[in-house]
PDB file of C-alpha atoms and ligand atoms in Angstrom:
ATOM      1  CA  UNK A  30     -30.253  -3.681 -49.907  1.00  0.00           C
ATOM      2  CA  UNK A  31     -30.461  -5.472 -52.885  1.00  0.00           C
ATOM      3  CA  UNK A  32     -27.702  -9.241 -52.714  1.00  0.00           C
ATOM      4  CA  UNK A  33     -24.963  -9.030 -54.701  1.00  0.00           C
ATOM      5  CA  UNK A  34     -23.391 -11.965 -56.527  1.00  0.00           C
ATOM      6  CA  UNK A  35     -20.065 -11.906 -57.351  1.00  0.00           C
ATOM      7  CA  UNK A  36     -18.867 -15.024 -59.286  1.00  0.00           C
ATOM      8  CA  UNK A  37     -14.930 -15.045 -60.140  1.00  0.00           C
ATOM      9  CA  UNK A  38     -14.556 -16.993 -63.473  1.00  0.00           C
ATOM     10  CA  UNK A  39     -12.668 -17.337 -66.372  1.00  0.00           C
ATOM     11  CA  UNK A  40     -15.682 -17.349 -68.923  1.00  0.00           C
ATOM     12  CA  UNK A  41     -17.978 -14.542 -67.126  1.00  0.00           C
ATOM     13  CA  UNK A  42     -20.061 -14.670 -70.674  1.00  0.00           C
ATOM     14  CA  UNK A  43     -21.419 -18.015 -70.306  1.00  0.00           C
ATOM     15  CA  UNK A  44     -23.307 -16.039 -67.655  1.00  0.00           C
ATOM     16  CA  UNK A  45     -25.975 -14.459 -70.360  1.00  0.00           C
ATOM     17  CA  UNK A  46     -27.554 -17.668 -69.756  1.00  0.00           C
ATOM     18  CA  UNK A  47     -28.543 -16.471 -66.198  1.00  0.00           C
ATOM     19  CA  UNK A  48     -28.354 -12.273 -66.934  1.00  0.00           C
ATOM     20  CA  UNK A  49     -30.448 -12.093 -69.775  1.00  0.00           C
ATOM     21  CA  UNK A  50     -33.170 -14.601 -69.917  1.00  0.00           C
ATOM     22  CA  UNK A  51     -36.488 -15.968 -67.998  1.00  0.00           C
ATOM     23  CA  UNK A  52     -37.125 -15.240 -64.542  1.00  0.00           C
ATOM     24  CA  UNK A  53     -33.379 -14.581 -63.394  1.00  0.00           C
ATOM     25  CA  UNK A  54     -32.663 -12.124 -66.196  1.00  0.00           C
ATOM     26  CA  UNK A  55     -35.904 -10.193 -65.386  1.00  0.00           C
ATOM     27  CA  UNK A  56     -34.717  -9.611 -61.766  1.00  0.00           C
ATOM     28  CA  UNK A  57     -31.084  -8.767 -62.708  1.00  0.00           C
ATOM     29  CA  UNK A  58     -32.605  -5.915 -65.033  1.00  0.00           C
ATOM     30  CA  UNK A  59     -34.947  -4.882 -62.095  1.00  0.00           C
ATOM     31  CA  UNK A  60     -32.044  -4.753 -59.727  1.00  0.00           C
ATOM     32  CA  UNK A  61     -33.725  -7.062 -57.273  1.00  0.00           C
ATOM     33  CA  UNK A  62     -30.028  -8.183 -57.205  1.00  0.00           C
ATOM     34  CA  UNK A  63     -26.502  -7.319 -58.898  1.00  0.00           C
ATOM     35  CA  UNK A  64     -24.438  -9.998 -60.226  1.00  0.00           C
ATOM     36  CA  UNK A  65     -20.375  -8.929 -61.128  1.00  0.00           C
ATOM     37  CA  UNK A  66     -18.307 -11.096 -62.412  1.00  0.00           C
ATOM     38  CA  UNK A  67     -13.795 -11.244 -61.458  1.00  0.00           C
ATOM     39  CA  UNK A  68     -12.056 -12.997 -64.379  1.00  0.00           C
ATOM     40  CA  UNK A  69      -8.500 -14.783 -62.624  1.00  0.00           C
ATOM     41  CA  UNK A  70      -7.258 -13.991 -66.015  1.00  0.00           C
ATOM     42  CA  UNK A  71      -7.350 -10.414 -65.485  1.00  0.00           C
ATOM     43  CA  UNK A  72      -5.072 -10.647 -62.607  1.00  0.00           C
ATOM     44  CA  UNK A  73      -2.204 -11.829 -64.309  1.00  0.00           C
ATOM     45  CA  UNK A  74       1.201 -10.464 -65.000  1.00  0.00           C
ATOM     46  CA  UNK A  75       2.498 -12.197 -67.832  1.00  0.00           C
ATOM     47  CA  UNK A  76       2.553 -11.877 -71.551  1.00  0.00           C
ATOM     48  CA  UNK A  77       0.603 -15.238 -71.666  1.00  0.00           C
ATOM     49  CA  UNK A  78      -1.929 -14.207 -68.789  1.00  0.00           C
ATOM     50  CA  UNK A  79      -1.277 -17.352 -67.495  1.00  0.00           C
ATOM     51  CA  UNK A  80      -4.017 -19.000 -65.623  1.00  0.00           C
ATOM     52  CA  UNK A  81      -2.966 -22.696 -65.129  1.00  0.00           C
ATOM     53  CA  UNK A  82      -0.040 -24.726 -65.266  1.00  0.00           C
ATOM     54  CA  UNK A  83       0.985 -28.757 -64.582  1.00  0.00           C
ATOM     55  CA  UNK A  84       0.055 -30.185 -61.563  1.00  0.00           C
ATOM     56  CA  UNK A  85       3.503 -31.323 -59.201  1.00  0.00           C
ATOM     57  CA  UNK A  86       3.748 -34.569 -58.744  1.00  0.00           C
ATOM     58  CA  UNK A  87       2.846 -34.848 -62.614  1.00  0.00           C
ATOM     59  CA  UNK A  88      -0.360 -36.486 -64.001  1.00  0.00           C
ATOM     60  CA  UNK A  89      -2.974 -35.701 -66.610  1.00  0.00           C
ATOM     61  CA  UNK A  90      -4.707 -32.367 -66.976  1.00  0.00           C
ATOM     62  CA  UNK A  91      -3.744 -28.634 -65.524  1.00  0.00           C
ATOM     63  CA  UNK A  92      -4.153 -27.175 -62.059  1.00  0.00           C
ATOM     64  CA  UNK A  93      -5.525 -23.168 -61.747  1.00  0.00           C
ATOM     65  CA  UNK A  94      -3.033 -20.852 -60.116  1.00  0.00           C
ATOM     66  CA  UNK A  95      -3.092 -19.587 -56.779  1.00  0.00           C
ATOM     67  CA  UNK A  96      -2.447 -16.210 -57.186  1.00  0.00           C
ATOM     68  CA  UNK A  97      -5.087 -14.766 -59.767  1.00  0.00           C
ATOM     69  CA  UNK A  98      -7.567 -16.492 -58.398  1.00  0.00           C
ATOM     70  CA  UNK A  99      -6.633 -15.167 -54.586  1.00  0.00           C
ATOM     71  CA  UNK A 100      -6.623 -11.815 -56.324  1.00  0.00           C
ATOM     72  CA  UNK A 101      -9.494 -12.038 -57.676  1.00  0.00           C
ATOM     73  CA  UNK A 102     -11.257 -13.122 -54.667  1.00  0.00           C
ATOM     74  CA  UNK A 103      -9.662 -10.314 -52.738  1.00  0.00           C
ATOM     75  CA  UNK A 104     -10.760  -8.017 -55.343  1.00  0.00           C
ATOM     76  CA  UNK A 105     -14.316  -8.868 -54.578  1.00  0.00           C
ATOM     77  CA  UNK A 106     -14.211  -9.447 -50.729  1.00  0.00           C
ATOM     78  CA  UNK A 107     -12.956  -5.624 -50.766  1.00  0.00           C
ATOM     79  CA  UNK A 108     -15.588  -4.679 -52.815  1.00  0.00           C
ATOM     80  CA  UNK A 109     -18.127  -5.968 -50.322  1.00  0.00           C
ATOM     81  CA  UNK A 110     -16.269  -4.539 -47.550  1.00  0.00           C
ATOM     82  CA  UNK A 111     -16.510  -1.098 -48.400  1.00  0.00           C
ATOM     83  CA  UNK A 112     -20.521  -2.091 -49.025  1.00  0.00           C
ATOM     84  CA  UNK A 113     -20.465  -3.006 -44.963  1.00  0.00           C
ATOM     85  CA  UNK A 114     -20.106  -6.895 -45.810  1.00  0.00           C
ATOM     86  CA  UNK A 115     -17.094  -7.786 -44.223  1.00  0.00           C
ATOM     87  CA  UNK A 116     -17.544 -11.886 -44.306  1.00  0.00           C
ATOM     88  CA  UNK A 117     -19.281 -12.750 -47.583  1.00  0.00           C
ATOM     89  CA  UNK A 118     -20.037 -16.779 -47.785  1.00  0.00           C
ATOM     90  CA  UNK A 119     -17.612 -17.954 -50.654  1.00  0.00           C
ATOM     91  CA  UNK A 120     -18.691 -21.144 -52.374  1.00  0.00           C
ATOM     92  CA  UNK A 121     -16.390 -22.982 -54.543  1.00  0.00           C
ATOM     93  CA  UNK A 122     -18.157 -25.307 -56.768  1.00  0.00           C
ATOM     94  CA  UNK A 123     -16.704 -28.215 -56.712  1.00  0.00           C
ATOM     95  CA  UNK A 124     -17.538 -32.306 -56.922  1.00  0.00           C
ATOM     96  CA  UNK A 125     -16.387 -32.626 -53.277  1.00  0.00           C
ATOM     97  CA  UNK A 126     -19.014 -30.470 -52.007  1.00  0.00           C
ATOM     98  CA  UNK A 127     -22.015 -30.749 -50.015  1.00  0.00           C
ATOM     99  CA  UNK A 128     -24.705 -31.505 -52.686  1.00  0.00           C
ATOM    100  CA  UNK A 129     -27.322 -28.194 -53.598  1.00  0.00           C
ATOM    101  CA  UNK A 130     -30.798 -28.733 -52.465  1.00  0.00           C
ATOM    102  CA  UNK A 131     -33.649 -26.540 -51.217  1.00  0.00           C
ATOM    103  CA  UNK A 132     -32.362 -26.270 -47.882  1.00  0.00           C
ATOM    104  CA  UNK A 133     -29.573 -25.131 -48.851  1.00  0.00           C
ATOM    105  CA  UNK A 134     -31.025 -22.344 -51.450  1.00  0.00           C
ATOM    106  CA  UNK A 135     -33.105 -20.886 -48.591  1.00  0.00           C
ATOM    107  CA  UNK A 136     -30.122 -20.327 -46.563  1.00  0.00           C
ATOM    108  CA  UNK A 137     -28.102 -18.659 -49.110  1.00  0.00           C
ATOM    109  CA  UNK A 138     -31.351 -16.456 -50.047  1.00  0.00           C
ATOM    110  CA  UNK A 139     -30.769 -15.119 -46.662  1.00  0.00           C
ATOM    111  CA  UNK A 140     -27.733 -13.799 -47.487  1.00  0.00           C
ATOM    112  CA  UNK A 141     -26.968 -10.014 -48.396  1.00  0.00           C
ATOM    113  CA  UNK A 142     -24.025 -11.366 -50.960  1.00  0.00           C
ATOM    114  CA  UNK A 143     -22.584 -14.713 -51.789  1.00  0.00           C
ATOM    115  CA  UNK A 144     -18.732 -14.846 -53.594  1.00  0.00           C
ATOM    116  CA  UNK A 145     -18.667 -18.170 -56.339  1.00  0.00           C
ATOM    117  CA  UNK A 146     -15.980 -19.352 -57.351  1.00  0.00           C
ATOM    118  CA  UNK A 147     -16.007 -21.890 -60.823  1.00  0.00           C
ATOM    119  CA  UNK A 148     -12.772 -23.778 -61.736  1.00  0.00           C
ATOM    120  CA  UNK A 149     -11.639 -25.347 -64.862  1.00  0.00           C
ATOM    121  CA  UNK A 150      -9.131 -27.951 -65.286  1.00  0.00           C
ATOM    122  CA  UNK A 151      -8.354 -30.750 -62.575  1.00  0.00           C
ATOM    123  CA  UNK A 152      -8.668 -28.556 -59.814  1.00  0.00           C
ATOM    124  CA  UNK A 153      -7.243 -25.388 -57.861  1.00  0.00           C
ATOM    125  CA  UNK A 154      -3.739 -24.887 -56.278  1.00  0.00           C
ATOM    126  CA  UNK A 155      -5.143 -26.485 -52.139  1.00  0.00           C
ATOM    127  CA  UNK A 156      -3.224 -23.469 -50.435  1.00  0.00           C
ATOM    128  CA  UNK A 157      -6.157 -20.843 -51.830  1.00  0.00           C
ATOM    129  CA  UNK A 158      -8.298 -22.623 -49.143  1.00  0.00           C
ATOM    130  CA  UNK A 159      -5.840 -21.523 -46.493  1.00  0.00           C
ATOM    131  CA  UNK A 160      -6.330 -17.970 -47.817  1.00  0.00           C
ATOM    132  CA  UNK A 161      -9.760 -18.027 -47.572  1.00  0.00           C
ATOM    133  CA  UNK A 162     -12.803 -19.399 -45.695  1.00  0.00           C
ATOM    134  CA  UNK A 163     -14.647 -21.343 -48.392  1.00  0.00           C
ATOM    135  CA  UNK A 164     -17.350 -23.631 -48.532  1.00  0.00           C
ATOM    136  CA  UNK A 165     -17.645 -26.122 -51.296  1.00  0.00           C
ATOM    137  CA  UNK A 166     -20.967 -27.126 -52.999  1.00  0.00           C
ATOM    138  CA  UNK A 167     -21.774 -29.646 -55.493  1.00  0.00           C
ATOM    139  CA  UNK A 168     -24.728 -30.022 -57.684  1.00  0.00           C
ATOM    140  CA  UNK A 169     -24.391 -34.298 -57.740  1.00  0.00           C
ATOM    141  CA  UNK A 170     -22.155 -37.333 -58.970  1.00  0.00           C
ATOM    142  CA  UNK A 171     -22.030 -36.628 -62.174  1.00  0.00           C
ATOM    143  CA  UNK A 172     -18.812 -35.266 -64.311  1.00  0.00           C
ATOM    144  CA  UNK A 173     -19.115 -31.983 -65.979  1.00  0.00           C
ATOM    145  CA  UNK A 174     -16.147 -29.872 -67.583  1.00  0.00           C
ATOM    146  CA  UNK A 175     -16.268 -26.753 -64.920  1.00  0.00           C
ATOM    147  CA  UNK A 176     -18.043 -24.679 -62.451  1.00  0.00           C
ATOM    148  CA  UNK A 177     -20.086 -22.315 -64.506  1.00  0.00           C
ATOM    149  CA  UNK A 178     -22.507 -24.223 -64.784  1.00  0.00           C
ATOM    150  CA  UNK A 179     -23.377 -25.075 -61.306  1.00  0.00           C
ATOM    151  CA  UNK A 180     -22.719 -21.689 -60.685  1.00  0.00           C
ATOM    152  CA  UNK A 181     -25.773 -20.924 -62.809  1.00  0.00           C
ATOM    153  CA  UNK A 182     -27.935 -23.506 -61.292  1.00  0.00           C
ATOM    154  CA  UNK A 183     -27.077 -22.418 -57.595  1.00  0.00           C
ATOM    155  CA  UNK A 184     -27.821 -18.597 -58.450  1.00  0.00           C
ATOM    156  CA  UNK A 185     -30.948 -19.440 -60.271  1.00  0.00           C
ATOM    157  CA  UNK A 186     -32.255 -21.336 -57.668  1.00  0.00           C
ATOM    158  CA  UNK A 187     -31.216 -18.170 -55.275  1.00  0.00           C
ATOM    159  CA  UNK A 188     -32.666 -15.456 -57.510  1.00  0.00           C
ATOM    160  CA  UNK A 189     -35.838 -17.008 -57.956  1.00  0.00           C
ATOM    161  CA  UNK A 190     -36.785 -16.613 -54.150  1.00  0.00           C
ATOM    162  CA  UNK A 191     -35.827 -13.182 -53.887  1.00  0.00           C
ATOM    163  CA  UNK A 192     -39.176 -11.266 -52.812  1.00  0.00           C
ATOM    164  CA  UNK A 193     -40.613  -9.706 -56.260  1.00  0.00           C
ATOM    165  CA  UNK A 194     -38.609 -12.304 -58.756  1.00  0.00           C
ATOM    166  CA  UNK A 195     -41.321 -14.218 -59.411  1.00  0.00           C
ATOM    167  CA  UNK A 196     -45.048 -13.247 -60.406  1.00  0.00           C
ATOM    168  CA  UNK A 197     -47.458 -13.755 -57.817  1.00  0.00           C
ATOM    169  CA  UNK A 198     -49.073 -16.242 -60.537  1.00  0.00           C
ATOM    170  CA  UNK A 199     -46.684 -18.478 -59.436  1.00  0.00           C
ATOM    171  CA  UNK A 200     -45.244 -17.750 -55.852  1.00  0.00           C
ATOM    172  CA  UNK A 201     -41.929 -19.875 -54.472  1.00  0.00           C
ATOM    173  CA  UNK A 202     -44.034 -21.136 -52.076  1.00  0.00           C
ATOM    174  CA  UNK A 203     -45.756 -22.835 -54.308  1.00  0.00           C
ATOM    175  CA  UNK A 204     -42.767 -24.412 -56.218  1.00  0.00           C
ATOM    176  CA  UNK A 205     -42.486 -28.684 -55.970  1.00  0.00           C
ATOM    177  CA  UNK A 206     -39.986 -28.922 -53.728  1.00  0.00           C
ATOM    178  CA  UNK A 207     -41.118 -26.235 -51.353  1.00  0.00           C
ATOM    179  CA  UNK A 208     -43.218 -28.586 -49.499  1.00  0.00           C
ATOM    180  CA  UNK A 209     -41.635 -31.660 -50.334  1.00  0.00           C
ATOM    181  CA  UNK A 210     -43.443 -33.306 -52.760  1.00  0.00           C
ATOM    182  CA  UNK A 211     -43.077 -33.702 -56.405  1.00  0.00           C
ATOM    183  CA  UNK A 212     -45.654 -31.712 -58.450  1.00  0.00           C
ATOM    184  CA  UNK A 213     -48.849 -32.482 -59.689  1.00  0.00           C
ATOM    185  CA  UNK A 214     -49.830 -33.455 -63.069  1.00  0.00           C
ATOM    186  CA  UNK A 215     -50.783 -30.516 -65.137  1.00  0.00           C
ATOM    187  CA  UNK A 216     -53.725 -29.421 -68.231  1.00  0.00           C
ATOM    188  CA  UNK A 217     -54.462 -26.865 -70.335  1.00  0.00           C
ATOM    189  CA  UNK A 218     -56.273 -26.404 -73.490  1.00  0.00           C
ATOM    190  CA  UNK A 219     -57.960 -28.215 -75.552  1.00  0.00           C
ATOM    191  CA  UNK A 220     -60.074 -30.401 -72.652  1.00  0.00           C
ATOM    192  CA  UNK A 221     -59.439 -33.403 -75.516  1.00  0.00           C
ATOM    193  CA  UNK A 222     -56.274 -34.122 -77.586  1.00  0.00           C
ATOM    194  CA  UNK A 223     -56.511 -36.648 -79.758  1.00  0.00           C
ATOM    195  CA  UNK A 224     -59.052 -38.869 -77.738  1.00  0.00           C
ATOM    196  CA  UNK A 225     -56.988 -37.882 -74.741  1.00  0.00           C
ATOM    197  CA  UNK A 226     -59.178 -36.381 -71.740  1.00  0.00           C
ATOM    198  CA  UNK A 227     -58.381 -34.054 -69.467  1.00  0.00           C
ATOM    199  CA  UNK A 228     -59.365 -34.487 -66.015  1.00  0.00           C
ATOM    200  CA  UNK A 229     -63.154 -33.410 -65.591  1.00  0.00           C
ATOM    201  CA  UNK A 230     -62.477 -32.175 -61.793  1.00  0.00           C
ATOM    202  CA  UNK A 231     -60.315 -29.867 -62.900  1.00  0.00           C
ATOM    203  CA  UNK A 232     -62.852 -28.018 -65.046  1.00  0.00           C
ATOM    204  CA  UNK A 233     -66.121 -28.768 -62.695  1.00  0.00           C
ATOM    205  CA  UNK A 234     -65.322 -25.573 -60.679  1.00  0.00           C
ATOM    206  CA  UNK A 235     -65.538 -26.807 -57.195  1.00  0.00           C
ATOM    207  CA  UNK A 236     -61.895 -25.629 -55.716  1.00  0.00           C
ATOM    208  CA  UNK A 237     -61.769 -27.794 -52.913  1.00  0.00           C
ATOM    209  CA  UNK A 238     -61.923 -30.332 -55.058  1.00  0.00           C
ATOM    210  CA  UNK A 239     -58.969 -29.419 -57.346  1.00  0.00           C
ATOM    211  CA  UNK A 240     -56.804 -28.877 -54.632  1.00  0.00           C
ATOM    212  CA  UNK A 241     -57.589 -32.072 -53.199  1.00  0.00           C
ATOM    213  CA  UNK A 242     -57.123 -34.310 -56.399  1.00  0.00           C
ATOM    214  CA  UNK A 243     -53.543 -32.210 -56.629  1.00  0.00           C
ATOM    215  CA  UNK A 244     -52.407 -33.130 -53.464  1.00  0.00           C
ATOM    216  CA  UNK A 245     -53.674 -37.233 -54.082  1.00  0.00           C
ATOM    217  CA  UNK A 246     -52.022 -36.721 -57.461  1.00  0.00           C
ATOM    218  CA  UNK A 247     -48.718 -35.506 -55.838  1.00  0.00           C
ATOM    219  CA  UNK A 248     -48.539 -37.787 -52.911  1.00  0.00           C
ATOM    220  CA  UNK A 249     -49.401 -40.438 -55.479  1.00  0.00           C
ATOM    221  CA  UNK A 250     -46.395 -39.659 -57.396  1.00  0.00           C
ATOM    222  CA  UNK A 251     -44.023 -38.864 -54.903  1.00  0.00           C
ATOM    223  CA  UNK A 252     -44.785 -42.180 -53.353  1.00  0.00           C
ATOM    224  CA  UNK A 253     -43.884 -44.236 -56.247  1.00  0.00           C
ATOM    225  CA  UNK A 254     -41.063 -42.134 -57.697  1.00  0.00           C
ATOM    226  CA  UNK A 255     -39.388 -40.059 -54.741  1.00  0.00           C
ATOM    227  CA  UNK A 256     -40.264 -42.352 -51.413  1.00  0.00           C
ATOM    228  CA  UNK A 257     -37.466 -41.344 -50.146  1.00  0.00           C
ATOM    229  CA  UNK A 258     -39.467 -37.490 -49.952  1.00  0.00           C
ATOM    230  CA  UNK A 259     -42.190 -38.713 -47.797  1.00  0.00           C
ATOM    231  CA  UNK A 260     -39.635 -40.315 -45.552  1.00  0.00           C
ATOM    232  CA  UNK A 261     -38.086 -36.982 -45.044  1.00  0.00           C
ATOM    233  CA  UNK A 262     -41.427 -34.915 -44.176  1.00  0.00           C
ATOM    234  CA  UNK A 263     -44.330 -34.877 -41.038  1.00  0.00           C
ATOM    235  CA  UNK A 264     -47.561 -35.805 -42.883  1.00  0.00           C
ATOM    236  CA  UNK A 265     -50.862 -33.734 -42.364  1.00  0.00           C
ATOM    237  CA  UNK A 266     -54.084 -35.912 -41.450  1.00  0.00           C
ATOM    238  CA  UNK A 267     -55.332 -35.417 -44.810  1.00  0.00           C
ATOM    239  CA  UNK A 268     -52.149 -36.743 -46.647  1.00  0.00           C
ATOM    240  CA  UNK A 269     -52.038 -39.696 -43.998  1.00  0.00           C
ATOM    241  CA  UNK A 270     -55.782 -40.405 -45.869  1.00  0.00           C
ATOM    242  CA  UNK A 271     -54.560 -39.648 -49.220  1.00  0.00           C
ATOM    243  CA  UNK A 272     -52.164 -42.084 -49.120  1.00  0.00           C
ATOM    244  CA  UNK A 273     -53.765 -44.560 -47.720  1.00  0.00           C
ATOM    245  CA  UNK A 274     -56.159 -44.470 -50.796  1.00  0.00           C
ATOM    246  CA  UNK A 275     -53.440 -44.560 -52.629  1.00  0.00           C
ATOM    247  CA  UNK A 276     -52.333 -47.817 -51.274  1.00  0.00           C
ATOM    248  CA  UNK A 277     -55.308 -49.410 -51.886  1.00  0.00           C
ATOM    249  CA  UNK A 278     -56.054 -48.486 -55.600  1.00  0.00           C
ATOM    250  CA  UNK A 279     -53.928 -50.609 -58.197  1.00  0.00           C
ATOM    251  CA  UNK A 280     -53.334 -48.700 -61.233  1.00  0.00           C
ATOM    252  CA  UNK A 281     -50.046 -47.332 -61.462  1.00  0.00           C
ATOM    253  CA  UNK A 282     -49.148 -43.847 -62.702  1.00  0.00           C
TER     254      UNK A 282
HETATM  255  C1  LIG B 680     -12.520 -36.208 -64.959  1.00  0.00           C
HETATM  256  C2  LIG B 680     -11.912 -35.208 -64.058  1.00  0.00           C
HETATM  257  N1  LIG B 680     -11.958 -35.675 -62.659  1.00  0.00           N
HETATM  258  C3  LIG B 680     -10.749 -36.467 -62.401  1.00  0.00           C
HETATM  259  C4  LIG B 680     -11.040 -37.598 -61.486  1.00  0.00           C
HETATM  260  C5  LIG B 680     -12.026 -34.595 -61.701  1.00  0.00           C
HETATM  261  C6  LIG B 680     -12.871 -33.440 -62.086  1.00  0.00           C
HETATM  262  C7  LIG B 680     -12.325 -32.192 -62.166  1.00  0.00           C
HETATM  263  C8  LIG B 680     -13.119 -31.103 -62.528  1.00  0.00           C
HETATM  264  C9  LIG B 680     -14.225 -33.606 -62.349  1.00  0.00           C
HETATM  265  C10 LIG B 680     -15.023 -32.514 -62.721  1.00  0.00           C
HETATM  266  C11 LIG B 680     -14.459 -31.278 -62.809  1.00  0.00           C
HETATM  267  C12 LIG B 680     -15.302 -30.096 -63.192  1.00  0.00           C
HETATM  268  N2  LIG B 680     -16.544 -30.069 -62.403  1.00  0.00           N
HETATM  269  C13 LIG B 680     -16.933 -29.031 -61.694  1.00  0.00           C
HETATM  270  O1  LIG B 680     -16.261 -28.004 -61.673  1.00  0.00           O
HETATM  271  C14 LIG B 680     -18.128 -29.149 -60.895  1.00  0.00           C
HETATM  272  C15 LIG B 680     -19.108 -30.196 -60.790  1.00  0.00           C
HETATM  273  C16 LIG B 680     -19.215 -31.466 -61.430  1.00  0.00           C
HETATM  274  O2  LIG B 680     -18.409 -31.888 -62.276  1.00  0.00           O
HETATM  275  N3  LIG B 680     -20.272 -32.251 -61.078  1.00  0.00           N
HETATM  276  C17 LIG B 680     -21.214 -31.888 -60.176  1.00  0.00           C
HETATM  277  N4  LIG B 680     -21.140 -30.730 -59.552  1.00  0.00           N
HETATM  278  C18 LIG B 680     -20.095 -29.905 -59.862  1.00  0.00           C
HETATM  279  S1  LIG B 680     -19.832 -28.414 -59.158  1.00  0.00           S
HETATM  280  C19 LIG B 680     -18.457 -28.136 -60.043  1.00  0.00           C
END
């Protein structure tokens, strides 16, 4: 079966941005997954549809309700139930959370349906995380104004390795990142702009050759922009090589 995203927000149409365009939007409309959206604000009993209110204690800012968003949640976990998915993961996005990376992507790819959950305001009312089992998940230290947008990011990154989302022209596997190095430098036409070659190997037609420059190219930058990558990763013989050539030539890139 197909995953199924189900993101509980209060602006579900900022989602368009994910739905309807590029790669995720083309699997969406292929049903290679279904994304459904639970708006806290529709699960409110007041005139006002209240969906926040001032934190106790006092301070700047507003804190979301517990109750619409546990309904909502509910609303969604119930949903999945009656598809046989009785323990969706639920990811809060949050700053406190364990930062996104690849590793993390490929695990949640696995998955046959995730539950997001994006705040606004300071925060959420603690005592929905003793209601429910949820993970929190961060996209870095940097301030943003709510959890849509992560939200995006994270299921964009998913969607994209879902078998058939992508064109075999360009396969995830292939992606920078999926083997831990930044990417290479890239060309197209015309071979000279403005005085400005492109790299004869690349049109000479030998392959091995092209795949080898790529790889010194990549190594080459990941060494002097992401060290930190290499650090992380087993290198092959060849890249052990690579790099030492790299080392010994001067010119920076
Ligand atoms: C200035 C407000 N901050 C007070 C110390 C707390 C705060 C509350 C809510 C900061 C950001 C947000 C909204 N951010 C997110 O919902 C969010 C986020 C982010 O801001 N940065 C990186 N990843 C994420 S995931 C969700």
């Amino acid at each position: 079966m197909a995953p199924e995203y189900h993101v509980v927000t209060l602006f579900p149409e900022m989602f368009a941005a994910l739905t309807e365009f590029g790669v995720s939007g083309r699997a969406v409309k292929q049903q290679l997954c279904g994304v459904r959206f639970w708006n806290p604000r529709d699960f409110t009993q007041d005139n006002y549809h209240t969906v926040d209110d001032r934190p106790f204690g006092g301070g700047p800012g507003m804190v979301m309700l517990v109750e619409p968003l546990d309904l909502a949640l509910t609303a969604a976990r119930t949903v999945l139930r009656r598809q046989g998915i009785p323990a969706p993961r639920m990811i809060y996005l949050s700053p406190q959370g364990r930062r996104l990376d690849q590793a993390l992507v490929l695990e949640l790819v696995k998955e046959p349906a995730l539950v997001l959950l994006a705040g606004r305001y300071e925060g959420i009312d603690e005592r929905l995380f003793a209601r429910h089992a949820i993970e929190e998940v961060s996209l870095g230290d940097y301030v943003l104004s709510g959890g849509e947008l992560p939200a995006m990011v994270l299921l964009d990154a998913v969607i994209r390795q879902i078998p058939g989302a992508l064109g075999h022209a360009d396969s995830a596997s292939e992606d920078s990142f999926a083997d831990g190095l930044l990417d290479c430098s890239h060309y197209t036409r015309p071979e000279e702009y403005l005085g400005l070659k492109s790299p004869p190997v690349l049109r000479g037609g030998n392959h091995a050759a092209v795949t080898r420059w790529r790889l010194y190219q990549a190594l080459k930058r990941t060494s002097l922009r992401r060290p930190d990558l290499l650090e992380q990763r087993a290198l092959s013989p060849l890249e052990v090589e690579l790099l030492g050539e790299i080392h010994r030539e001067a010119d920076p890139d």
